[in-house]
């Protein structure tokens, strides 16, 4: 009963207090302020340390640094021009606590001040920095929405650069097709959080004059062979649900180990409500199980044990 009331309250708040203020005509500075203000309901997990660090010029929130053996590098969502480490600290701190891992929440450069490929360069730079202190098989990449797309693009860039691969990828409602294939077939009203006008604005800010369909901008169109295992979470009530469904198909076709979780009645990036919503808590628990499985598999192959 309590969870049902919470679900209805969150859906109402998102639909009437967040969604109308994301995108034009609201100025970007006010959109950023309002999103950060609304995100204050997502309290960080207790007993988790946080500090600001800078690695090779990239600003990072270092969460749970005492757990240095395993690392999750997290890219937040926000259509490439909103969001920061503060808007996602509830989720990232819970990942750190449940996984008993260190989390680097990356404050990558936002559009329109910094267009593609600035954000991708920052995530990739954070990964290169991580390789200096942690073995690749102890690293996971994770992200939601636009950050989920960045995470997948980063994994492709890592592979193409010949760098050691991370142990796995966690993609939460990833936005991987900036050509908006489903825009004319999916009604805006089904999603209480995201609108097509908001996404169109994100594309304009992030891509500038560049083609939004190029693979590192829309990684759905990338070569998806030889990637690490993927956990893919999506809600049924998302206007970009098709991105996750098509990505799941393409990953399977490429022979990538993918686990796809489509959660009925949930909206875009619903796991961000972990600590308040049962479905979100379950999703984060599944992420924890996936992370431990990836690390266990890697360490079994190398003859080490997960602590």
XYZ file of C-alpha atoms in Angstrom:
307
model
C 0.000 0.000 0.000
C 2.737 2.461 0.968
C 4.725 1.633 -2.148
C 1.634 2.188 -4.317
C 1.102 5.626 -2.777
C 4.787 6.452 -3.255
C 4.629 5.373 -6.888
C 1.589 7.566 -7.557
C 3.140 10.521 -5.754
C 6.395 10.253 -7.714
C 4.571 9.913 -11.018
C 2.477 13.004 -10.220
C 5.507 15.049 -9.125
C 7.477 14.138 -12.238
C 4.611 14.819 -14.623
C 3.614 18.189 -13.190
C 6.716 19.550 -11.443
C 9.599 18.307 -13.595
C 8.507 17.403 -17.120
C 6.883 20.781 -18.010
C 10.037 22.662 -16.982
C 12.508 20.531 -18.963
C 13.200 21.927 -22.409
C 12.129 25.129 -24.158
C 11.057 27.798 -23.485
C 12.622 27.537 -20.015
C 16.191 28.970 -19.982
C 18.891 26.362 -19.461
C 20.166 27.932 -16.251
C 16.702 27.617 -14.686
C 16.270 24.064 -15.947
C 19.555 23.103 -14.277
C 18.604 24.815 -11.029
C 15.137 23.247 -10.901
C 16.390 19.727 -11.635
C 18.982 20.004 -8.888
C 16.337 21.344 -6.482
C 13.876 18.531 -7.257
C 16.671 15.962 -6.892
C 17.055 16.907 -3.224
C 14.474 14.228 -2.415
C 17.084 11.617 -3.383
C 19.100 11.459 -0.184
C 22.543 9.825 -0.278
C 23.014 6.464 1.409
C 24.199 6.633 5.006
C 27.741 5.813 5.960
C 29.187 6.663 2.548
C 32.003 9.178 2.127
C 32.135 11.650 -0.764
C 34.859 13.958 -1.958
C 35.648 16.005 -5.039
C 38.700 15.004 -7.033
C 40.122 15.895 -10.413
C 41.747 13.288 -12.649
C 43.491 14.510 -15.802
C 41.348 17.646 -15.750
C 38.038 15.772 -15.276
C 35.913 16.658 -12.238
C 34.748 13.577 -10.333
C 32.802 12.885 -7.153
C 34.723 10.073 -5.469
C 32.234 8.019 -3.440
C 33.245 5.387 -0.883
C 36.947 5.802 -1.671
C 37.911 3.421 1.147
C 36.550 0.575 -0.985
C 39.360 0.885 -3.489
C 39.441 -2.671 -4.867
C 36.416 -2.408 -7.179
C 35.356 0.717 -9.074
C 32.193 1.812 -10.879
C 32.542 4.789 -13.226
C 29.128 6.471 -13.493
C 27.839 8.869 -16.182
C 24.687 10.778 -15.177
C 21.769 11.556 -17.466
C 20.144 14.851 -18.408
C 19.988 14.991 -22.237
C 23.675 16.002 -22.295
C 22.945 19.511 -20.959
C 21.352 18.973 -17.527
C 22.296 17.045 -14.415
C 25.465 16.607 -12.410
C 26.853 14.427 -9.644
C 24.503 16.075 -7.103
C 21.319 15.124 -8.995
C 22.336 11.453 -8.978
C 24.017 11.053 -5.584
C 21.134 9.025 -4.166
C 21.622 6.343 -6.808
C 25.412 6.439 -7.014
C 25.877 6.272 -3.249
C 23.535 3.284 -3.009
C 25.434 1.524 -5.765
C 28.631 2.149 -3.816
C 27.141 0.831 -0.579
C 25.426 -2.269 -2.014
C 28.312 -3.231 -4.288
C 30.900 -2.448 -1.607
C 32.696 -0.525 -4.332
C 34.204 2.820 -5.007
C 32.154 4.952 -7.428
C 33.491 7.730 -9.608
C 30.525 9.895 -10.559
C 31.843 11.951 -13.459
C 30.941 15.626 -13.807
C 31.532 15.583 -17.545
C 31.365 18.778 -19.562
C 27.809 19.719 -20.529
C 26.353 21.081 -23.741
C 25.766 23.615 -25.190
C 28.939 25.055 -23.661
C 30.765 21.885 -24.766
C 29.422 19.942 -27.739
C 30.249 16.384 -28.822
C 32.746 14.803 -28.248
C 33.585 16.651 -24.992
C 31.408 14.497 -22.702
C 32.653 11.265 -24.289
C 36.257 12.436 -23.965
C 35.723 13.080 -20.242
C 34.291 9.608 -19.533
C 37.067 7.980 -21.549
C 39.673 10.096 -19.746
C 38.221 9.018 -16.386
C 38.555 5.390 -17.485
C 42.164 5.883 -18.551
C 42.858 7.456 -15.140
C 41.175 4.530 -13.393
C 43.441 2.074 -15.208
C 46.379 3.678 -13.416
C 45.063 2.586 -10.023
C 42.690 -0.378 -10.627
C 42.846 -3.358 -12.965
C 40.321 -3.204 -15.812
C 38.671 -6.446 -14.651
C 37.707 -4.681 -11.410
C 35.985 -1.762 -13.197
C 32.364 -1.430 -14.300
C 30.973 1.379 -16.440
C 27.441 2.579 -15.660
C 25.121 5.364 -16.693
C 21.522 6.429 -17.188
C 19.708 8.038 -20.114
C 22.206 10.225 -21.989
C 24.831 8.890 -19.586
C 23.829 5.374 -20.581
C 24.496 6.259 -24.200
C 27.831 7.788 -23.201
C 28.682 4.608 -21.298
C 28.044 2.436 -24.351
C 29.971 4.833 -26.620
C 32.859 4.776 -24.147
C 32.910 0.969 -24.159
C 33.109 1.003 -27.965
C 35.895 3.604 -27.846
C 37.796 1.521 -25.271
C 37.591 -1.525 -27.518
C 38.610 0.394 -30.636
C 41.564 1.994 -28.827
C 42.833 -1.443 -27.772
C 42.515 -0.629 -24.065
C 41.740 -3.341 -21.504
C 37.982 -3.904 -21.313
C 35.976 -3.266 -18.131
C 34.253 -6.201 -16.461
C 30.760 -5.084 -17.465
C 28.322 -2.304 -18.366
C 25.190 -1.173 -16.509
C 22.839 0.787 -18.779
C 19.763 2.411 -17.206
C 17.158 3.632 -19.716
C 19.986 4.407 -22.147
C 19.402 7.020 -24.844
C 21.283 5.446 -27.735
C 19.422 6.733 -30.815
C 19.558 10.506 -31.209
C 17.789 10.283 -34.575
C 14.592 9.800 -32.506
C 13.323 6.881 -34.582
C 10.216 6.434 -32.407
C 9.203 10.096 -32.158
C 6.219 9.840 -34.554
C 4.974 6.480 -33.273
C 5.136 6.846 -29.471
C 2.860 9.288 -27.635
C 4.598 11.844 -25.451
C 2.026 11.443 -22.676
C 3.008 7.886 -21.681
C 6.226 9.082 -20.016
C 5.755 11.215 -16.871
C 9.328 12.518 -17.052
C 10.667 12.896 -20.601
C 9.175 14.718 -23.586
C 10.173 14.701 -27.241
C 10.745 18.482 -27.167
C 13.205 18.002 -24.309
C 15.108 15.363 -26.261
C 15.110 17.484 -29.428
C 16.613 20.328 -27.418
C 19.286 17.993 -26.037
C 20.212 16.925 -29.564
C 20.466 20.533 -30.714
C 22.706 21.456 -27.778
C 24.904 18.354 -27.889
C 25.335 17.790 -31.620
C 25.495 21.337 -32.920
C 25.979 20.944 -36.675
C 27.074 17.305 -36.433
C 25.054 14.307 -37.612
C 23.171 12.831 -34.622
C 23.174 9.422 -36.298
C 26.932 8.913 -36.239
C 27.910 5.883 -34.134
C 29.667 7.597 -31.230
C 26.698 9.961 -30.792
C 24.052 7.273 -31.321
C 25.817 4.077 -30.222
C 22.841 1.954 -31.276
C 24.437 2.211 -34.722
C 27.930 1.271 -33.516
C 29.684 -2.039 -33.987
C 28.560 -3.867 -30.835
C 30.818 -6.899 -31.143
C 33.406 -7.813 -28.503
C 31.897 -5.812 -25.658
C 31.781 -6.860 -21.983
C 28.555 -8.226 -20.430
C 25.668 -5.754 -20.253
C 22.835 -5.259 -17.761
C 20.087 -3.210 -19.430
C 17.237 -1.705 -17.388
C 14.197 0.060 -18.835
C 10.685 1.008 -17.738
C 7.623 0.132 -19.801
C 6.345 3.735 -19.668
C 9.210 5.422 -21.528
C 9.004 7.242 -24.820
C 12.479 5.882 -25.622
C 11.674 2.335 -24.545
C 12.374 1.391 -28.169
C 16.023 2.382 -27.733
C 16.485 -0.297 -25.069
C 14.506 -2.920 -26.967
C 16.456 -2.407 -30.191
C 19.738 -2.230 -28.289
C 18.950 -5.539 -26.616
C 18.336 -7.101 -30.037
C 21.503 -5.665 -31.540
C 23.640 -6.765 -28.596
C 22.249 -10.287 -28.864
C 22.943 -10.326 -32.610
C 26.519 -9.221 -31.902
C 26.980 -12.107 -29.477
C 27.281 -9.856 -26.427
C 26.105 -11.266 -23.091
C 23.119 -9.042 -22.271
C 20.493 -9.227 -19.537
C 17.452 -7.062 -20.369
C 15.071 -6.012 -17.576
C 11.834 -4.322 -18.726
C 9.893 -3.251 -15.631
C 6.155 -2.818 -16.040
C 4.619 0.494 -14.991
C 7.957 2.242 -14.514
C 9.173 5.421 -16.158
C 12.472 6.781 -17.442
C 15.419 6.136 -15.082
C 13.147 4.869 -12.311
C 16.101 3.334 -10.349
C 17.053 6.874 -9.324
C 14.276 6.561 -6.711
C 16.138 3.826 -4.822
C 15.515 4.231 -1.124
C 11.924 5.378 -1.740
C 10.430 3.002 -4.305
C 10.393 -0.800 -4.114
C 10.879 -1.294 -7.859
C 13.913 0.986 -7.764
C 15.396 -0.892 -4.812
C 14.924 -4.163 -6.687
C 16.642 -2.731 -9.762
C 19.653 -1.583 -7.742
C 19.828 -5.010 -6.076
C 19.962 -6.548 -9.557
C 22.780 -4.174 -10.448
C 24.653 -5.288 -7.341
C 24.205 -8.949 -8.265
C 25.356 -8.244 -11.816
C 28.434 -6.367 -10.606
C 29.444 -9.140 -8.226
C 28.908 -11.742 -10.957
C 31.081 -9.802 -13.410
C 33.868 -9.357 -10.877
C 33.603 -12.968 -9.727
C 33.814 -14.244 -13.306
C 36.848 -12.114 -14.066
C 38.629 -13.077 -10.866
C 37.871 -16.771 -11.290
C 39.445 -16.597 -14.747
C 42.555 -14.997 -13.308
C 42.712 -17.227 -10.231
C 41.831 -14.489 -7.724
C 38.955 -14.341 -5.267
C 36.369 -11.619 -4.755
C 36.839 -10.189 -1.277
